[in-house]
Amino acid sequence: MTTDVQTEILKQVAEIFDKNIPFHNLLGLNIQHYDKNGVEVVIRLKPELIGNIYQNILHGGVSATLLDVVGGLTAFAGLVSSRDDWTYEQLEKRLTTLGTIDMRVDFLRPGRGEVFTGTGRVIRSGNRVSVCSMEMHNEDGMQIALGTGTYLVG
C-alpha cells in the first residue's frame, strides 16, 4: 500500500531531479516514470552528448550519468517503500543526504541510437545504504550499459 506521504515525497524528488538540477538539465534528462515500484529516465541524443564523432555514439560519461541518476532514484524509492510510517520531514531530511558511494558501469555496446532509457531495481535496501542494479537501453530495446551502484540513503 502506498501512503500519501510516500506518493508526495516521490513526486517532489522527481520534480527536483527532473527540473532543478542544472547538470541534469544540461544533459536533457527526463523522468518518464517514478514511483516506489520503478523509475524510467530518458536521454535523447543531441550533438553535445556525442562521444565519438566518427560513429555518432553517446559519450560513455553520459551513459554513466544516466545510470547513476537511475540508481539514486531507485535507492531512494526503496527507502521510501521500506516503511509505511515515514513522515514527510523524515524523508525530506534523508533526501538531503542521498549520494553515490560507489558505482560500476559495464559498457556492453556502443551508444548507438536516438533515445536512451535507464531503469533500475533495488538489490538490497537498508536503513543507511542501498545497492541497486541499473540498465540502459536504446529505442530498439538493445542493452547499451549495465550498472551496479551503492547509495547512501540516510
Short mmCIF file of C-alpha atoms in Angstrom, two decimals:
data_model
loop_
_atom_site.label_atom_id
_atom_site.label_comp_id
_atom_site.label_asym_id
_atom_site.label_seq_id
_atom_site.Cartn_x
_atom_site.Cartn_y
_atom_site.Cartn_z
CA MET A 1 0.00 0.00 0.00
CA THR A 2 1.31 3.46 -0.89
CA THR A 3 0.70 6.26 1.60
CA ASP A 4 0.07 9.89 0.71
CA VAL A 5 3.45 10.82 2.25
CA GLN A 6 5.26 8.27 0.05
CA THR A 7 3.47 9.48 -3.08
CA GLU A 8 4.10 13.15 -2.31
CA ILE A 9 7.82 12.80 -1.49
CA LEU A 10 8.49 10.75 -4.64
CA LYS A 11 6.64 13.34 -6.70
CA GLN A 12 8.84 16.05 -5.15
CA VAL A 13 12.03 14.04 -5.77
CA ALA A 14 11.07 13.52 -9.41
CA GLU A 15 10.50 17.26 -9.78
CA ILE A 16 13.88 18.08 -8.22
CA PHE A 17 15.81 15.56 -10.32
CA ASP A 18 13.89 16.41 -13.49
CA LYS A 19 13.79 20.21 -13.32
CA ASN A 20 16.07 21.65 -10.63
CA ILE A 21 19.48 20.03 -11.07
CA PRO A 22 21.45 22.09 -13.62
CA PHE A 23 23.60 19.19 -14.86
CA HIS A 24 20.52 17.06 -15.50
CA ASN A 25 19.03 19.96 -17.46
CA LEU A 26 22.23 20.33 -19.49
CA LEU A 27 22.06 16.66 -20.47
CA GLY A 28 18.34 16.77 -21.13
CA LEU A 29 17.42 14.08 -18.58
CA ASN A 30 13.69 13.47 -18.48
CA ILE A 31 11.97 11.34 -15.84
CA GLN A 32 9.20 9.47 -17.63
CA HIS A 33 8.04 7.42 -14.65
CA TYR A 34 8.88 7.38 -10.95
CA ASP A 35 7.12 5.69 -8.07
CA LYS A 36 8.04 3.15 -5.42
CA ASN A 37 7.73 0.35 -8.00
CA GLY A 38 10.16 1.73 -10.53
CA VAL A 39 11.87 4.51 -12.41
CA GLU A 40 12.34 5.30 -16.09
CA VAL A 41 14.67 8.12 -17.12
CA VAL A 42 15.25 9.13 -20.76
CA ILE A 43 18.00 11.00 -22.59
CA ARG A 44 17.70 11.96 -26.24
CA LEU A 45 20.86 12.10 -28.32
CA LYS A 46 21.93 15.61 -29.26
CA PRO A 47 25.23 16.80 -30.77
CA GLU A 48 26.59 17.95 -27.39
CA LEU A 49 26.32 14.41 -25.99
CA ILE A 50 28.27 12.61 -28.73
CA GLY A 51 31.46 10.96 -27.56
CA ASN A 52 32.65 9.53 -30.87
CA ILE A 53 32.11 11.94 -33.77
CA TYR A 54 33.05 9.33 -36.37
CA GLN A 55 30.44 6.81 -35.25
CA ASN A 56 27.88 9.28 -33.81
CA ILE A 57 27.60 7.46 -30.48
CA LEU A 58 26.64 8.65 -27.00
CA HIS A 59 29.52 9.59 -24.71
CA GLY A 60 30.22 6.97 -22.03
CA GLY A 61 30.10 9.63 -19.33
CA VAL A 62 26.53 10.44 -20.31
CA SER A 63 25.64 6.75 -20.11
CA ALA A 64 27.25 6.53 -16.66
CA THR A 65 25.40 9.64 -15.51
CA LEU A 66 22.07 8.24 -16.67
CA LEU A 67 22.74 5.01 -14.76
CA ASP A 68 23.82 6.94 -11.65
CA VAL A 69 20.67 9.10 -11.67
CA VAL A 70 18.52 5.99 -12.08
CA GLY A 71 20.40 4.30 -9.24
CA GLY A 72 19.91 7.23 -6.88
CA LEU A 73 16.22 7.47 -7.66
CA THR A 74 15.81 3.70 -7.29
CA ALA A 75 17.65 3.66 -3.96
CA PHE A 76 15.50 6.48 -2.59
CA ALA A 77 12.29 4.76 -3.74
CA GLY A 78 13.49 1.63 -1.95
CA LEU A 79 13.97 3.61 1.23
CA VAL A 80 10.55 5.26 0.91
CA SER A 81 8.83 1.91 0.44
CA SER A 82 10.69 0.26 3.34
CA ARG A 83 8.17 1.62 5.89
CA ASP A 84 4.63 2.95 5.81
CA ASP A 85 5.09 5.27 8.78
CA TRP A 86 7.63 7.75 7.35
CA THR A 87 6.82 11.39 7.97
CA TYR A 88 7.34 13.86 5.17
CA GLU A 89 10.02 15.63 7.25
CA GLN A 90 11.95 12.39 7.85
CA LEU A 91 12.06 11.58 4.15
CA GLU A 92 12.91 15.14 3.18
CA LYS A 93 15.90 15.03 5.56
CA ARG A 94 17.00 11.68 4.09
CA LEU A 95 16.85 13.19 0.60
CA THR A 96 19.44 15.81 1.56
CA THR A 97 21.97 13.05 2.31
CA LEU A 98 21.29 10.94 -0.80
CA GLY A 99 24.57 10.25 -2.57
CA THR A 100 26.60 7.75 -4.54
CA ILE A 101 29.11 5.71 -2.54
CA ASP A 102 30.32 3.52 -5.38
CA MET A 103 29.23 2.66 -8.90
CA ARG A 104 30.39 0.25 -11.55
CA VAL A 105 29.44 0.54 -15.21
CA ASP A 106 29.76 -2.16 -17.84
CA PHE A 107 29.57 -0.70 -21.34
CA LEU A 108 28.09 -3.59 -23.31
CA ARG A 109 27.71 -1.92 -26.71
CA PRO A 110 28.47 1.44 -28.31
CA GLY A 111 25.80 4.05 -27.52
CA ARG A 112 24.07 3.98 -30.89
CA GLY A 113 20.54 5.30 -31.05
CA GLU A 114 18.43 8.40 -30.61
CA VAL A 115 16.66 7.73 -27.30
CA PHE A 116 18.24 6.05 -24.29
CA THR A 117 16.20 4.80 -21.35
CA GLY A 118 17.50 3.92 -17.91
CA THR A 119 15.68 1.65 -15.48
CA GLY A 120 16.66 0.24 -12.11
CA ARG A 121 15.85 -2.18 -9.36
CA VAL A 122 16.83 -2.45 -5.73
CA ILE A 123 19.13 -5.33 -4.87
CA ARG A 124 19.29 -4.51 -1.16
CA SER A 125 17.62 -1.67 0.69
CA GLY A 126 18.99 -0.82 4.11
CA ASN A 127 18.37 1.97 6.57
CA ARG A 128 21.62 3.80 5.61
CA VAL A 129 22.89 2.14 2.41
CA SER A 130 21.16 0.65 -0.61
CA VAL A 131 22.52 -1.33 -3.55
CA CYS A 132 20.86 -1.09 -6.95
CA SER A 133 21.18 -2.53 -10.43
CA MET A 134 20.61 -0.23 -13.40
CA GLU A 135 20.22 -0.81 -17.14
CA MET A 136 20.30 1.47 -20.17
CA HIS A 137 18.64 0.53 -23.48
CA ASN A 138 18.24 2.36 -26.76
CA GLU A 139 14.90 2.86 -28.52
CA ASP A 140 15.25 -0.54 -30.22
CA GLY A 141 15.50 -2.30 -26.86
CA MET A 142 19.21 -3.04 -27.25
CA GLN A 143 21.01 -3.00 -23.92
CA ILE A 144 23.85 -0.48 -24.07
CA ALA A 145 25.12 -0.43 -20.48
CA LEU A 146 24.65 -2.08 -17.11
CA GLY A 147 25.48 -0.58 -13.74
CA THR A 148 25.61 -1.53 -10.10
CA GLY A 149 25.63 1.22 -7.51
CA THR A 150 25.85 1.64 -3.76
CA TYR A 151 23.99 4.67 -2.42
CA LEU A 152 23.86 6.49 0.90
CA VAL A 153 20.19 6.90 1.84
CA GLY A 154 20.40 8.06 5.44
#
